Tab-separated table of C-alpha atoms in Angstrom:
chain	number	residue	atom	x	y	z
Y	1	UNK	CA	48.850	-45.957	40.613
Y	2	UNK	CA	48.197	-42.248	39.954
Y	3	UNK	CA	45.887	-40.126	42.234
Y	4	UNK	CA	43.674	-39.477	39.270
Y	5	UNK	CA	42.907	-43.113	38.882
Y	6	UNK	CA	42.391	-43.191	42.491
Y	7	UNK	CA	39.795	-40.564	42.136
Y	8	UNK	CA	38.053	-42.196	39.181
Y	9	UNK	CA	37.918	-45.421	40.671
Y	10	UNK	CA	36.002	-44.263	43.770
Y	11	UNK	CA	33.304	-42.332	41.338
Y	12	UNK	CA	29.782	-43.592	42.015
Y	13	UNK	CA	27.947	-44.850	39.226
Y	14	UNK	CA	25.497	-42.547	37.533
Y	15	UNK	CA	21.975	-43.603	36.371
Y	16	UNK	CA	21.730	-41.282	33.174
Y	17	UNK	CA	20.351	-43.552	30.504
Y	18	UNK	CA	18.553	-42.238	27.587
Y	19	UNK	CA	14.718	-42.967	27.972
Y	20	UNK	CA	14.134	-43.717	24.589
Y	21	UNK	CA	14.677	-46.757	23.157
Y	22	UNK	CA	14.059	-46.091	19.556
Y	23	UNK	CA	12.853	-42.731	17.431
Y	24	UNK	CA	10.877	-43.127	14.321
Y	25	UNK	CA	10.307	-39.675	13.137
Y	26	UNK	CA	7.656	-38.180	15.694
Y	27	UNK	CA	7.187	-41.418	17.455
Y	28	UNK	CA	9.199	-42.045	20.064
Y	29	UNK	CA	9.322	-45.766	21.781
Y	30	UNK	CA	10.626	-45.660	25.267
Y	31	UNK	CA	12.465	-48.349	27.394
Y	32	UNK	CA	9.497	-48.133	30.177
Y	33	UNK	CA	7.117	-49.250	27.501
Y	34	UNK	CA	9.348	-51.896	26.284
Y	35	UNK	CA	9.942	-53.350	29.689
Y	36	UNK	CA	6.034	-53.767	29.756
Y	37	UNK	CA	6.122	-55.456	26.890
Y	38	UNK	CA	8.872	-58.002	27.940
Y	39	UNK	CA	6.856	-58.346	30.793
Y	40	UNK	CA	3.767	-59.878	29.083
Y	41	UNK	CA	6.036	-61.732	26.688
Y	42	UNK	CA	7.568	-63.681	29.840
Y	43	UNK	CA	4.162	-64.071	31.304
Y	44	UNK	CA	3.317	-65.727	28.162
Y	45	UNK	CA	6.208	-67.887	27.615
Y	46	UNK	CA	6.388	-69.351	31.368
Y	47	UNK	CA	2.573	-69.849	30.702
Y	48	UNK	CA	3.005	-71.992	27.601
Y	49	UNK	CA	5.667	-73.954	29.833
Y	50	UNK	CA	3.230	-74.331	32.313
Y	51	UNK	CA	0.531	-75.440	30.177
Y	52	UNK	CA	2.866	-77.812	28.486
Y	53	UNK	CA	4.527	-79.340	31.716
Y	54	UNK	CA	1.625	-79.090	34.596
Y	55	UNK	CA	-1.913	-80.106	34.601
Y	56	UNK	CA	-3.562	-76.724	34.427
Y	57	UNK	CA	-6.648	-76.965	32.543
Y	58	UNK	CA	-5.648	-74.340	30.788
Y	59	UNK	CA	-5.049	-73.791	26.925
Y	60	UNK	CA	-2.793	-71.503	24.784
Y	61	UNK	CA	-6.226	-69.533	23.749
Y	62	UNK	CA	-7.176	-69.151	27.296
Y	63	UNK	CA	-3.363	-67.491	28.003
Y	64	UNK	CA	-3.625	-65.618	25.196
Y	65	UNK	CA	-7.161	-64.208	26.180
Y	66	UNK	CA	-6.128	-63.695	30.027
Y	67	UNK	CA	-3.131	-61.560	28.712
Y	68	UNK	CA	-5.440	-59.132	27.041
Y	69	UNK	CA	-7.645	-58.698	30.280
Y	70	UNK	CA	-4.564	-58.694	32.672
Y	71	UNK	CA	-2.924	-56.017	30.615
Y	72	UNK	CA	-5.918	-53.733	30.608
Y	73	UNK	CA	-6.126	-54.260	34.262
Y	74	UNK	CA	-2.325	-53.275	34.889
Y	75	UNK	CA	-2.418	-50.602	32.584
Y	76	UNK	CA	-5.883	-48.973	33.567
Y	77	UNK	CA	-5.536	-50.204	37.283
Y	78	UNK	CA	-1.973	-48.756	37.734
Y	79	UNK	CA	-3.038	-45.580	36.259
Y	80	UNK	CA	-6.119	-44.993	38.434
Y	81	UNK	CA	-4.425	-46.370	41.377
Y	82	UNK	CA	-1.439	-43.322	40.679
Y	83	UNK	CA	-4.261	-41.080	40.202
Y	84	UNK	CA	-5.760	-41.731	43.699
Y	85	UNK	CA	-2.827	-42.381	45.723
Y	86	UNK	CA	-0.066	-40.219	44.509
Y	87	UNK	CA	-1.278	-37.710	42.454
Y	88	UNK	CA	-2.021	-33.928	43.759
Y	89	UNK	CA	-3.712	-32.554	40.636
Y	90	UNK	CA	-7.391	-31.788	41.298
Y	91	UNK	CA	-9.730	-33.197	39.065
Y	92	UNK	CA	-11.225	-29.700	37.927
Y	93	UNK	CA	-7.833	-28.641	36.615
Y	94	UNK	CA	-7.322	-31.493	34.493
Y	95	UNK	CA	-10.171	-33.955	33.973
Y	96	UNK	CA	-8.194	-35.965	31.332
Y	97	UNK	CA	-4.763	-36.267	33.541
Y	98	UNK	CA	-5.831	-39.931	34.548
Y	99	UNK	CA	-6.017	-41.038	30.735
Y	100	UNK	CA	-2.627	-39.234	29.889
Y	101	UNK	CA	-0.358	-42.436	30.317
Y	102	UNK	CA	2.474	-40.666	28.295
Y	103	UNK	CA	2.958	-38.495	31.123
Y	104	UNK	CA	4.205	-40.990	33.408
Y	105	UNK	CA	2.477	-42.246	36.853
Y	106	UNK	CA	1.818	-46.309	37.424
Y	107	UNK	CA	1.043	-47.597	40.612
Y	108	UNK	CA	1.499	-51.392	41.598
Y	109	UNK	CA	-0.993	-51.484	43.981
Y	110	UNK	CA	-3.637	-49.975	41.618
Y	111	UNK	CA	-2.444	-52.346	38.815
Y	112	UNK	CA	-2.910	-55.600	41.185
Y	113	UNK	CA	-6.849	-54.510	41.661
Y	114	UNK	CA	-6.946	-54.285	38.225
Y	115	UNK	CA	-5.612	-57.605	37.685
Y	116	UNK	CA	-7.942	-58.941	40.452
Y	117	UNK	CA	-10.864	-57.508	38.569
Y	118	UNK	CA	-9.571	-59.287	35.380
Y	119	UNK	CA	-9.425	-62.337	37.103
Y	120	UNK	CA	-13.097	-61.996	38.345
Y	121	UNK	CA	-14.032	-61.523	34.745
Y	122	UNK	CA	-11.993	-64.349	33.011
Y	123	UNK	CA	-13.311	-67.048	35.910
Y	124	UNK	CA	-16.876	-65.945	35.008
Y	125	UNK	CA	-16.037	-66.244	31.135
Y	126	UNK	CA	-14.333	-69.288	31.203
Y	127	UNK	CA	-16.169	-71.365	34.407
Y	128	UNK	CA	-13.089	-71.272	36.016
Y	129	UNK	CA	-12.689	-71.001	39.836
Y	130	UNK	CA	-11.174	-67.745	40.917
Y	131	UNK	CA	-7.999	-69.670	42.593
Y	132	UNK	CA	-7.810	-71.754	39.492
Y	133	UNK	CA	-7.085	-68.522	37.548
Y	134	UNK	CA	-5.072	-66.684	40.012
Y	135	UNK	CA	-3.137	-70.100	40.973
Y	136	UNK	CA	-2.068	-70.208	37.349
Y	137	UNK	CA	-1.121	-66.387	36.958
Y	138	UNK	CA	0.810	-65.968	40.315
Y	139	UNK	CA	4.008	-68.002	38.893
Y	140	UNK	CA	3.831	-66.051	35.765
Y	141	UNK	CA	3.817	-62.348	37.092
Y	142	UNK	CA	6.963	-61.623	39.320
Y	143	UNK	CA	9.282	-61.778	36.066
Y	144	UNK	CA	7.228	-58.941	34.154
Y	145	UNK	CA	7.363	-57.010	37.660
Y	146	UNK	CA	11.703	-57.239	37.607
Y	147	UNK	CA	11.201	-56.002	34.014
Y	148	UNK	CA	9.326	-53.268	34.723
Y	149	UNK	CA	11.450	-52.295	37.753
Y	150	UNK	CA	14.613	-52.330	35.460
Y	151	UNK	CA	12.316	-49.824	33.248
Y	152	UNK	CA	12.511	-47.755	36.491
Y	153	UNK	CA	16.205	-47.963	36.987
Y	154	UNK	CA	16.363	-46.492	33.355
Y	155	UNK	CA	14.047	-43.736	33.741
Y	156	UNK	CA	16.091	-42.790	36.962
Y	157	UNK	CA	13.435	-42.819	39.010
Y	158	UNK	CA	11.875	-43.942	42.392
Y	159	UNK	CA	15.486	-43.656	43.666
Y	160	UNK	CA	16.530	-44.634	47.043
Y	161	UNK	CA	17.513	-42.744	50.166
Y	162	UNK	CA	20.895	-41.232	50.618
Y	163	UNK	CA	23.713	-43.917	51.564
Y	164	UNK	CA	27.445	-43.734	51.497
Y	165	UNK	CA	27.320	-47.299	50.940
Y	166	UNK	CA	30.145	-48.413	47.711
Y	167	UNK	CA	27.056	-49.657	45.988
Y	168	UNK	CA	25.632	-46.189	46.069
Y	169	UNK	CA	24.449	-44.375	42.509
Y	170	UNK	CA	23.841	-40.792	41.643
Y	171	UNK	CA	20.205	-40.293	40.184
Y	172	UNK	CA	20.459	-36.990	38.498
Y	173	UNK	CA	17.033	-36.016	38.707
Y	174	UNK	CA	17.443	-36.520	42.441
Y	175	UNK	CA	19.795	-33.710	42.909
Y	176	UNK	CA	18.819	-30.152	43.656
Y	177	UNK	CA	17.402	-28.303	41.018
Y	178	UNK	CA	20.450	-26.183	40.190
Y	179	UNK	CA	22.613	-29.216	40.220
Y	180	UNK	CA	21.022	-31.354	37.332
Y	181	UNK	CA	22.846	-31.787	34.355
Y	182	UNK	CA	20.193	-30.270	32.229
Y	183	UNK	CA	20.407	-27.210	33.765
Y	184	UNK	CA	24.260	-26.878	34.699
Y	185	UNK	CA	25.063	-28.104	31.199
Y	186	UNK	CA	26.490	-31.542	30.499
Y	187	UNK	CA	30.044	-30.492	30.027
Y	188	UNK	CA	30.133	-28.726	33.466
Y	189	UNK	CA	28.194	-31.345	35.376
Y	190	UNK	CA	30.418	-34.072	34.115
Y	191	UNK	CA	33.677	-31.964	34.974
Y	192	UNK	CA	32.241	-31.463	38.640
Y	193	UNK	CA	31.399	-35.343	38.930
Y	194	UNK	CA	34.986	-36.311	38.100
Y	195	UNK	CA	36.066	-34.013	40.747
Y	196	UNK	CA	33.675	-35.919	43.202
Y	197	UNK	CA	31.461	-33.005	43.514
Y	198	UNK	CA	28.085	-35.314	43.997
Y	199	UNK	CA	29.835	-38.235	45.935
Y	200	UNK	CA	27.632	-36.985	49.111
Y	201	UNK	CA	24.348	-37.421	47.004
Y	202	UNK	CA	24.778	-41.206	46.429
Y	203	UNK	CA	21.703	-43.306	46.643
Y	204	UNK	CA	20.393	-46.710	47.197
Y	205	UNK	CA	19.379	-48.114	43.855
Y	206	UNK	CA	16.166	-49.209	44.728
Y	207	UNK	CA	14.644	-50.009	41.487
Y	208	UNK	CA	17.308	-52.742	40.996
Y	209	UNK	CA	16.692	-53.735	45.016
Y	210	UNK	CA	12.708	-54.371	43.759
Y	211	UNK	CA	13.745	-56.070	40.702
Y	212	UNK	CA	15.612	-58.551	42.953
Y	213	UNK	CA	13.402	-59.183	45.484
Y	214	UNK	CA	9.658	-58.539	44.068
Y	215	UNK	CA	10.628	-59.800	40.728
Y	216	UNK	CA	13.379	-62.551	40.734
Y	217	UNK	CA	12.973	-63.810	44.502
Y	218	UNK	CA	9.413	-63.815	44.159
Y	219	UNK	CA	9.518	-65.560	41.150
Y	220	UNK	CA	11.477	-68.491	42.613
Y	221	UNK	CA	9.657	-68.867	45.730
Y	222	UNK	CA	6.142	-68.759	44.075
Y	223	UNK	CA	7.040	-70.947	41.172
Y	224	UNK	CA	8.374	-73.730	43.968
Y	225	UNK	CA	5.277	-73.095	45.921
Y	226	UNK	CA	2.968	-73.763	42.592
Y	227	UNK	CA	5.057	-76.933	41.994
Y	228	UNK	CA	4.528	-78.526	45.561
Y	229	UNK	CA	0.964	-76.870	46.518
Y	230	UNK	CA	-1.554	-79.487	47.770
Y	231	UNK	CA	-4.214	-76.647	48.614
Y	232	UNK	CA	-6.232	-74.288	46.559
Y	233	UNK	CA	-5.070	-70.722	46.880
Y	234	UNK	CA	-1.254	-71.295	47.808
Y	235	UNK	CA	0.304	-70.000	44.662
Y	236	UNK	CA	-1.787	-66.780	44.935
Y	237	UNK	CA	-1.192	-66.672	48.438
Y	238	UNK	CA	2.914	-67.016	48.272
Y	239	UNK	CA	2.834	-64.629	45.681
Y	240	UNK	CA	1.085	-61.732	47.829
Y	241	UNK	CA	3.154	-62.612	50.713
Y	242	UNK	CA	6.519	-62.681	48.747
Y	243	UNK	CA	5.919	-59.254	47.049
Y	244	UNK	CA	4.473	-57.921	49.833
Y	245	UNK	CA	7.526	-58.551	52.482
Y	246	UNK	CA	9.729	-57.750	49.631
Y	247	UNK	CA	8.056	-54.072	48.946
Y	248	UNK	CA	7.670	-53.476	52.671
Y	249	UNK	CA	11.635	-54.153	53.178
Y	250	UNK	CA	12.529	-52.358	50.368
Y	251	UNK	CA	10.356	-48.932	51.229
Y	252	UNK	CA	13.183	-48.525	54.193
Y	253	UNK	CA	15.303	-48.093	51.352
Y	254	UNK	CA	13.535	-46.199	48.963
Y	255	UNK	CA	12.915	-42.251	49.416
Y	256	UNK	CA	9.350	-41.265	50.529
Y	257	UNK	CA	7.347	-39.574	47.638
Y	258	UNK	CA	8.159	-35.886	48.015
Y	259	UNK	CA	4.164	-35.208	48.185
Y	260	UNK	CA	3.540	-37.656	50.520
Y	261	UNK	CA	6.570	-37.899	52.892
Y	262	UNK	CA	6.130	-40.312	55.801
Y	263	UNK	CA	2.288	-40.920	56.347
Y	264	UNK	CA	2.501	-42.192	59.918
Y	265	UNK	CA	4.820	-42.838	63.057
Y	266	UNK	CA	7.675	-40.923	61.173
Y	267	UNK	CA	8.850	-43.853	58.998
Y	268	UNK	CA	5.655	-45.371	57.215
Y	269	UNK	CA	5.555	-44.449	53.940
Y	270	UNK	CA	2.318	-44.829	51.211
Y	271	UNK	CA	3.997	-47.731	49.895
Y	272	UNK	CA	4.199	-49.493	53.308
Y	273	UNK	CA	0.682	-48.702	54.002
Y	274	UNK	CA	-0.608	-49.911	50.612
Y	275	UNK	CA	1.315	-52.903	51.173
Y	276	UNK	CA	-0.344	-54.020	54.310
Y	277	UNK	CA	-3.418	-55.047	52.926
Y	278	UNK	CA	-1.523	-57.003	50.088
Y	279	UNK	CA	0.302	-59.312	53.183
Y	280	UNK	CA	-3.121	-59.672	55.310
Y	281	UNK	CA	-4.615	-60.863	52.000
Y	282	UNK	CA	-1.923	-63.511	51.312
Y	283	UNK	CA	-2.248	-64.584	54.966
Y	284	UNK	CA	-6.411	-64.629	54.663
Y	285	UNK	CA	-6.011	-66.950	51.644
Y	286	UNK	CA	-3.795	-69.345	53.393
Y	287	UNK	CA	-6.149	-69.519	56.520
Y	288	UNK	CA	-9.498	-69.771	54.545
Y	289	UNK	CA	-8.155	-72.217	52.008
Y	290	UNK	CA	-6.094	-74.098	54.260
Y	291	UNK	CA	-8.961	-77.235	54.266
Y	292	UNK	CA	-9.623	-77.105	50.585
Y	293	UNK	CA	-7.345	-79.400	48.599
Y	294	UNK	CA	-6.091	-78.665	44.710
Y	295	UNK	CA	-8.890	-80.248	42.180
């Protein structure tokens, strides 16, 4: 085997996708938006499955209605959460920034609050209890989370911390400014990449970790919990605990936000801090509903 082949085999993967799914004249549809649509579609299909195969007291029209309110909660809550937790632009500088969804910036924790508000509204609208709604919704959400995390990966964002593990990847946007492909020129950058010049900048592919743990693993755990649940709120609590613990773990591999860094104890990130109430809420549901059987 030639030495050139050996070098090429050791080159880390570069996360450098075109974020645009399709261009229709001046209109560009981004992969990130498509992953949200895929998430809502999976939610609907799984909801239809549960209506057909489980005793849920839901019908197809209620499912479709909730997707509308839930989607509003995800988008509006996610955007407001990003504005409050991660944005540094003063309100006076750009009062409309919170509405500029096309500029990017979403927070899962804000989206979760938005969905909880949607559940409150929907349970009053349909005369269901809160847990009748949340326990139905909980098993349907994780695969949507996985889909959106794949969107983060395609965008080359939310990269992990530096690692020399063999599965480490290069996120071009994480490189020093003068070493990014758009600044150096792609031909020059590719030549240096082939020489292994960027191998020390490989990072954990944390969006994929999140897609697996927050999405796929949480889906399996919550689906099983919902199937065998005998107490009200069980599926909701298991979702919160599985997501919360998964996110808390991944934060140790994900690069802290540049404008936040470590918030406490030289290791806690904003993601850690915002996830603690999710875990606490899940534990509280299990405790408060421990004697209340499903109805």
